[in-house]
Amino acid sequence: MTSRGLPPKQGLYDPHFERDACGIGFVASIKGRRSHDIIEKGLQVLINLTHRGACGCDPETGDGAGILLQIPHEFFRRECAKIGIELPEPGAYGVGMLFVPVEHPRRLRSEGIVEQIIREEGQAVLGWRDVPVDNSVLGFVAKASQPFITQVFIGRAPGLDQPEFERQLYIIRKRIEAMANSAGMEEARSLYVPSMSSITVVYKGLLIATQITRFYRDLSDPAVVSALALVHQRFSTNTFPTWELAHPYRYLAHNGEINTLRGNVNWMKARESVLASPLFGDDIRKLFPIVAAGGSDSANLDNAVELLVQTGRSLPHAMMMLIPEAWSGNPHMKPEKRAFYEYHASLMEPWDGPAAIAFTDGRLIGATLDRNGLRPARYLVTHDDLAVMASETGVLPIRPEEVRYKGRLQPGKMFLVDTQEGRIIDDKELKARMAARRPYTEWLREHQITLEALPEPPRVHPPDHETLVHRQRAFGYTAEDLKFIMAPMAARGEEPLGSMGTDTPLAVLSDKPQPLFNYFKQLFAQVTNPPVDHIREEMVMSLTSFIGNERNILAEEPKHCHLLKLPHPILTNRDLEKLRNLSRGDFLATTLPALFRANGSGRPMAEALEELCARASDAVRRGFSLIVLSDRGINDERAPIPSLLALSTVHHHLIRQCQRTQVALVAESGEPREVMHYALLIGYGASAINPYLAIETLTDVVNRGLLPPEITPEKAVRNYIKAVNKGLLKVFSKMGISTLQSYRGAQIFEAIGLNSALVERYFTGTPSRIEGVGLDEIASEARRRHEQAFRPLSQAETDLEAGGQYQWRRDGEYHLFNPDTITRLQQAARGNNAETFRQYSRLVDEQNERLCTLRGLLKFKSNGAAVPLEEVQPAAEIVKRFATGAMSFGSISREAHETLAIAMNRIGARSNTGEGGEEEERFLPDANGDSRRSSVKQVASGRFGVTSHYLVNADELQIKIAQGAKPGEGGQLPGHKVDETIARVRCSVPGVGLISPPPHHDIYSIEDLAQLIFDLKNVNPRARISVKLVAEVGVGTVAAGVAKAHADVVLISGHDGGTGASPLTSMKHSGAPWELGLAETQQVLVMNDLRGRIIVQVDGKLQTARDVVIAALLGAEEFGFATAPLVVSGCVMMRKCHLNTCPAGIATQDPVLRKKFAGKPEYLVNFFFLLAEEVRRLMAELGYRRFEEMVGRIDRLEMREAIEHWKARGLEFSSILYNPIVPQRCARRKVREQDHGLERALDNKLIEMARPALEGHGGVQIRMPIRNVHRTVGAMLGGEISRRYGSRGLPDGSIRCHFSGSGGQSFGAFAVNGMELTLEGDANDYVGKGISGGRLVIYPPRDSTFAPEENIIIGNTCLYGATGGEVYVNGKAGERFAVRNSGATAVVEGLGDHGCEYMTRGVVAVLGKTGRNFGAGMSGGIAFVLDEVGDFRRRRVNPAMVEVEPVAAGEDQELLRELIGKHLHYTRSPRADFLLRRWEQTLPSFVKVMPHEYRRVLASRIADFGLRISSEPSAKPAVAVAAPQSAFRNPQSALAKGAADG
Amino acid sequence: MGKLTGFLEYEREAPGYRPVEERIRDYFEIDLGLPEDRLRRQGARCMDCGVPFCHTGCPLGNVIPDWNDLVYRRRWREALQALHSTNNFPEFTGRICPAPCEPACVLGLTADPVTIRSIEKAIIDRGFEEGWIKPEPPVTRTGKSVAVVGSGPAGLAVAQQLNRAGHLVTLFERADRLGGLLRYGIPDFKLEKRCVDRRLEQMAEEGIRFEANVTAGRDVSVAELLRFDAVCLAGGATRPRDLLVPGRQLEGIHFAMDFLRQQNRRIAGDLIPAEEEIVATGKRVVILGGGDTGADCLGTAIRQGAREVHQFELLPMPPRQRTELMPWPTYPTILRTSSAHEEGGVRRWSVNTRAFSGENGQVTRLQAVEVEFGPPDSRGVCPMTEIPGTEFEQEADLVLLALGFLHPEHDPLLSGLGVKLDGRGNAAVDQSHMTSVPGVFAAGDMERGQSLVVWAIAGGRRAAHHIDKHLMGRTFLPQ
C-alpha cells in the first residue's frame, strides 16, 4: 500500500507509520443562522491553534490545515453564473472539491474520469469551477506538491430526494477513490476528493492556519456563509505531510490516534462480504473498499463513520458505536445505556486510542472524546447562541459578559449542537434517546450466551502426568519457564519481574530452537499516543469479548447479539469442552487438528497449513461458527504446528476468503505459557485460548515444590489465569489500547528475523524488515523440539532444558555479559590495562559476530585510506560523546550514583540523574574539585524531584518517553526503598511507595511533547532538551516528530536496556535492537532534511569500540552506556536489582549492602578512556581523523558475507544499510541549532519588568493582557529566580503579575517562591505544571455572568508533578487535577476524572463536584472534597489506595476552613463565601481522602520516632511534634504568611 | 535460589573433620557432614546469581545454584537429578575436589563463599542412602561397540555416558581392580573405596563390561581394539616426575603413588609381600612436593605411625589471601591447609633438594638449599636462584617423591596404535577429542596431562559427546 503523497517505502522507512495529532475546533450558530462571521470565527480559531501544528524543514509549510462548512449557495450561484453554470436551488446539486494533477493532459483525463463516473451513476455534470488560489503564500514544499484545485458541480437526477442524492454522491466518490487507487492509472493516483456533497464542502491543504484565507480566496468572500465551521490544524510527526492528509475529512476532524487501526481495517475488510443495506442494494459493492487504502487513521475512521451514516444511522449513533464509552467497567452506568453499548459491542470492536473528534453532517455538529479522555476539548456557549469548541480555550476573543457557560468534554461524552432544532442536545438526553431506540436489554437477555449458562460437558480432558515432561519438551518448555515465569504467576497472580535487561541473542540468531513467538516484538505507544495505566485506570479496560458469527453491521436486529460473551480469553479445559460441544441456535463448534509430520523441511508444514485452511473454509461453509485449532494428540510422528502460525494462517486465509467474521477461532494449544504468547495469539485473531499444557504444568509446578505450600493446584490455575489476564491488559495498555475486542487481530507487533515470503503469506501486514527464517527453519526448530521429546531418554535427562534466557547457564543461551566478559572488563578497568581491555573487546566482538547481535553481522568496508593513529583526534575529545544511562538515585545507591557522576564530570562527559531528583548539595562542586552533579537531569512521567531549581542545574534535560527494558510502562519504587533521603529528593514521604505513571500525563501526542519541550526550555534556556525513545518499527517517524517539536537531542534506546525492575515479558518481548531504530531514525531524519538540527544519541548494551563505531556509521553522534559502567563499578549481573539485595552495593538501599560497593570513579575514567583509545584505533583504520567525519557514513558498512548460521543466513540488511538519496546539502549529522522561539515568550517581558525584584530591590507589580498563544507563562521567570536564589526563591509576593484573558498551555508552570500570578479569565491545560513554589490565582472575569463553580476555567492535567506552592482556582478544572502532586496546596471548585491521581504529598480541597476515579494511585498527601450529592464514596473515589472519612474536628477542620478562607481572599469566590457563611451546615458534606499507606507511615513514624512528616518544600528539616494532624499545619502557616503579605 | 536474604543472615559453616586424635588412628573418611537443617542454611546462602560464576568455575558446569536451592527447599531427589545432569560421579568430586567453584562464588566477592562441595556431597550421599541411585540401562541399543581403556574417573565417565547413549561399552583396566586413580591414588580417609564399588556395581548393571587385569596393547592387541567401532583412551598420566640428583638410587626413596597404592591395597585386604613393603611406621619421612599427593602421603604416613614427617616444596609459600594478580573469580594460588596438614608434619617452602645420601644403600638424609625466584622473564618464566648460606641437611628414612606426573605411559598402547603425541608427551587430540588415529579418542589426563578428577570427568563426558556424534552422526549427550 502506498499512501499517496508520501514517499514510497524505502530502507527502514515505511509510510505506514506516519502519525499525526493536532488542534481541532468548530464554531456554530446554534440556531442555524448562516453568516460569514461564522467562517471568520472558524478561521480565527484555526489561527489561534497554530502552535498546535508543526512546521518541517521549511518553516512556511505547515502539516496541513482546513475548514469544513455548509455549501454557501448564494456564493456558488454567483460565481458559477460568471462561468456559465446555472445552479439549481440549494440541495439540488452537489459540490465536489477535487485535487487533480497540475499537468494539463493528466488533469483533463482525471476530470474526464470524474465526469464519466458521475454520468454512470445517473447524475448530471453541471460544470467545473477552478478554485481561485494564491499560492504565493505557500512554503516551497507545499508549493512543489500543490495539486490543481477544482470544483465540480453535480446536478441531482430527477426523482431523488436529498438523502438519496447524498448516497449517490457517496457512491461516486468511492468509485473515484477506488479508481484512483487501482494500479496503472497514473493520473488517477494524484486525484483526490476532499469532499463531495450537497450539504458541506471542505477547503483544506498543506497549509499553516494563517495561510488558509489568503490561499483560498473564496473563504474571504462575504458571500461565503455557513452556520457552522469545523477546523483543524495538523501536526504530523514528519515532514511528508501531504495535501490529502489535511483534515477535515468529510465528516470529521480528529485529534489523536487510532491505535487499533490495523485490526479495525482488517475487520472492516472482513465484514464487507456480509454488508447489506436496503438503501444501497447491489450498489453497496461500489463502496468497496469501505476503508480506502493510503488513508491515515483519521481518514479510515471517517470512512467507517460515513458508511454507517449513509446507511441510515445518525451521526451520533455512528460515533457511539465506533468510539464507545467505557461501559463494561462502569457499574454505575444506566442499564439501558449499558445495554446499548453491549449490544453494539457485538457488532463492532471499538476504534481505540486517544481521540477528540469533531464531527458534522452539515446539520448536527458536535464533538466526542474517547473513553480515556486523553485529548483536551473545551467549549463555550454565548448568550447569542454561538457555540465554540476547540482543543483550547481562548481561541476566540469573546467578552466575558457574553459567555453563557463554559465547559469541557469529559471522557466518553458528547457535545452536540442541532442547528435545525436550534439547540444543544446534552450528552444525557442524547444517549438516553439512543438507548431507547430498540429494546437492547431484552435482545441481550434473549440472545446472548454466556459460558456459565452452557451445559456441563460430558467429559473433560484429564491431566496426564505420565507424559507431561515429554509433552513439555515437545512444546519447548525449559526449566526457566517453570521457575521464572509460571511459578511466580501461579504463586502471586502477577507477572514475574526481572532486572538488568536482556543480553541474549534475537531468536533468529539463537542456536537454540526458539518458540515462534520469540520472533515477534510488541509495539508500544511513544509520544504519538499515551499508554494507559491499566491498574489505576482499570475502569476503562476490558477483557470482555463476544464471539461467534458476526453479522451485517448495517442492520440492527436482535440476532446480532446472538454471541457468546466471554469475560476473558483464557479457557480452562472444562470451559473449552463446553464450547466444543456447543450447539445452540446458530452456534456450532468444530475442532481441527494443527499437527504435521515433522521431518525438518518446511514442506509438510506448508501442506498441513494448506489443509488446515481448506478445512476451516469448509467448516465455515457448512455453518460452523466456532473453530477450535487443536494441537492435542502429538505422538512420535506428528508434531504440533506452532500455534501462532496455525492460528494466524487460518485467520488470514479466512479474511482473504471473506469468511472471517462468520467464525470465531479458538486455540487449544500446549504451547502458550507466558503473557507474550497469549497476546500474540489474540493479536493475530484468537477469540480464546485453552493452554491445556500450561494448566497441567501448574500442577507439576506445585508438585515440584516451586510454590508456597498454601497454593493448591486449583489456586495455582486461578492465579495463573489472573496473571495472564493482568498481563494482557498491560500489553494492551502499553499501546494505549483499552479493550481486548479492539486488540484482537490488531497485529500490534513487528517481526524480527522472519522472511517476507513467510510474513506475506501467514502474518500478512506485519512489519518485518531484515528478512530471516522461513518455513523450513521453523519446521526444523519444530523437529528439534519433537526429537527432544520423542527420542528415547535416559533417566538422567528426563528433565527440561535449562533455558538460560534469564540466568546465564553454560549450556543455555548466550549472554553478552557472561563470566568471561564481566571479569575481563572489571580487571581491565581496575588496572587500566589496555591489553586486558583488548581481550575483553575481542571476546565481546567475537561473540557478537558469532551469534548475539545484529551489529555482529556487520563489518567495516575498508577504503584503504587508513591514517596514522597519531593524527586521530585525542581520546579526551572522544569521551565527551559518552554518557551514562539514566539510573535514578533510589534505584541505585548513592555511592554508585555519585561515582558515576564524578567520573563523567572528570572527563567532560555526561551522567544522567535518572528519574528521582538529585540532592541539592550535589549542585555545588566538592572541596577536592570533583562534582557530583549529574549534567543530564531526567524528566520522566513521575516528575519526582523535578523542581525549577533542579531543572536550572542541568546541561541537558532529558524527557524519558520510554525505556528499553519496559517501553510503555510505568514504574514503582516500593515503600521500603524510600528512605529519608530519597523521600526528600523526590519530594515525597519516607516509607510511602512511589508510582511513575505509564504515560507522561502532559504528553498524549506529539504537539504535547512540543509543549513540554517548550516548557523545559523556558525554565532553563541554557540546557539542551533531549527526548529518549525506544527502538521499534516507526521510531524514525516519531524521531522526526521529535525534531520538529524542537528537541535538541533524540536518544534511541535499544530494547535491551538494563533496568532496576521490569516484568520479564516486557524485558524480552518489546522493542527492537538499536541498530534498527538508529538506522531508521537516521534515514527518516535525512530524508526529511531534519537531521541537521538534532543530535542523535544511541544506547543499549554498548560494550566495545566496535559497537561505538558501528553506531556512529549508522548515524549516532553520542553514546550512552549503563550496564558496562555498572559492571566496571562492580556489578556482576546478579539480576536482583528489583529485590534490593544487590551484593555489589549498587542496586540497593540496604546500608549493609551499600558498604560493599567497591566502585571508584577512576575505574570508570579508565574504562571510558580505554574505550576511546580503541575507538581511535578503529578510526585510524577506517581513515577518519575526526569523529564527526564518520557519523552517518552508512556506506562504510556492509553485511558480512558467508554467514553460516542456519537461521542467520536468511537475514538481509539492505534496509539497515539503506542510504537515502538526497542532495549533499541535506546534513547527515547535526550542523545547526533548533529555533526554540524563546524570544517570543511573554516571560522575556516579565523578566525585564521584574528586574528590580530579581536584583533584590523590592517587589514589583505587573499587569498585562494574555492570550492562549502565550504559553508557559512564568516558567522562564521562575527559572531565573531559581538560578539566582536557589530552591528558596524570593520572599513571598516579590513579583506579582495580574493577567487578563485566556492563558495558554502551562500557565504558571514551574513557578517558584516569590511569584504570584493572578489570571482573570481562564486557562488551558497544564496550569501549574511542576509548580515549585509561589502562588497561582485564577478567577473568571469580574464582569462575567456565569456561575464560576459550574464552569470550566482551567484545562486538564493541572499541577502535574507540582512540588510546592499554592493554587486557587475559582471554577472547575478538567481531568487529572493535581496528578502526581507532591507538595502543592490547591483549592478548586470542581474537577473531572482522575483527580489527585498518583499524588504523594500536598493538600487539595475541592469545593464542588468531582469526576470518577478520584485518588487512584494516591499514596500520600490529603484531599478534602465537598460531597454535596453524597455519591463520592460510592461512585467517585477509587478506594484501592485511599480511605474516605469525615473531616475530623480540630486540625483538619481548621486547615480546611483556612484554605477556603484563603481561597475567598484571593479569588473572591462566591462559593467560598457561601460555604464559610454556612460553615456548620456544609462541614458535614466535606469528606477527607486519606491514603492508607500515608496514614500507616504517619502513625508508625509518630509511634516509633516521634518524627513528623514535613509538608514543606523539600529542603526544610523535619521537626518533632506530637500528633499526626499537625503534619499539615505547615501549609496553614504558609498561607497565613501569604495572607499577611497580601 | 536459596533464600533471598540468606547470604545476609547466615555465615558460612564448613562441615569440618573428625578430631585429629581420632582420625589418625584409622583410615575411614574424615569428613563429618552437616545435619540437614544446617546444610539447608548453607544452601540458603546461595544468591541464585544472574551470572553464576560458580557454574563456570566448575569444569563440569555443575548447575550449582539449582541444587543449592533444591537442598534449601528439601527437594533432595530433584537436587540429585540436577547434580547428576552434569556430573556422573558427584560422590567423588564431593569428597576430593578442590572445588574451584567456591572461589568463583559471587558471594566470595564480599563474604565467605557458599560451601558448595559439602552440599554436593550431602546430596549424593543422601541419594545412595535413600536408594535413589539405580542402574539406568539404555532403552535401546545402537549396535555399536566402544572400547574404553582405563577405569579412572575419565574412563568411567566416558563409559557411563556412551553406555547410556546405547552403545555397548567394554572397559579395559590393567590393574586388578577397577577405579584407577580413585582406587589406588587417593587414600581411603579421603575416599572410601565402597564409594567406588557401589558406582561400579551400578555401571555393571547398566551393561558395561569390565575387563580388569588386561593391559591394552598387550593382553588385548591393538588390532582387537580397533575392531571396536570406537576406542577411547583414558589411561591417565601415570609417568611420575623423578628427581635425578645424586643418591636417587638409594633404598627408601619411592614415588608417592607406589606408597599410596600399597596402603590402599592393604586396606582392601591384600597381602603385601614383606620385601615390597613401603611403610612409614617409626620412620623419619620426607615428602618432596607440596601438592595434594604430597598431602595424601603425609596423612598416610602419620596414620602409619611415622616418627616425623617433613614436606618440602620448591616454590615459595603462597600468600594467604588473594592478591591483585589473582582477582576474583579466578582460582587463586593461596596457602591451603589440607586436613592432613592438621594432623602433623612440618612444611617448608622454597626448598630445593640437591642430593640424597645414605648408609648401606639405604637413604638416611638429604641435602637441600633454599631458593628464590626472580621476576618473570620474557617467556614468563621466573628464574630460580639458590640462596647462598641456606644449605641444610634433613635426616630421612623414607623419601616420597610427590613431584607430579610427566605424561602418559607411551608403551605399549600409544605407540602401538601410533597415536601422535603433543609437545608434552600427551596424546594429541583435535577439537572432538579424536587422536591422530581415526576412531580412536582420548580423554582425561591421557590427553590433558595431570589434572583434577573433576577435569577428568568433564573430559570424559565431552569425549563421550563427540564419540557418540562420531558413531551416530548426531548426539544428544551434553558436552
PDB file of C-alpha atoms in Angstrom, chain A residues 437 639 788 1107 1137 1440 1540:
ATOM      1  CA  ARG A 437     -34.107   3.224  20.075  1.00  0.00           C
ATOM      2  CA  ALA A 639       4.442 -32.667  15.869  1.00  0.00           C
ATOM      3  CA  GLN A 788      13.834 -33.742  22.251  1.00  0.00           C
ATOM      4  CA  ASP A1107      29.838  -1.064  18.875  1.00  0.00           C
ATOM      5  CA  CYS A1137      18.056  -5.146  41.429  1.00  0.00           C
ATOM      6  CA  ALA A1440      -7.735   0.938  46.192  1.00  0.00           C
ATOM      7  CA  ALA A1540      -0.349  38.826  55.669  1.00  0.00           C
TER       8      ALA A1540
END
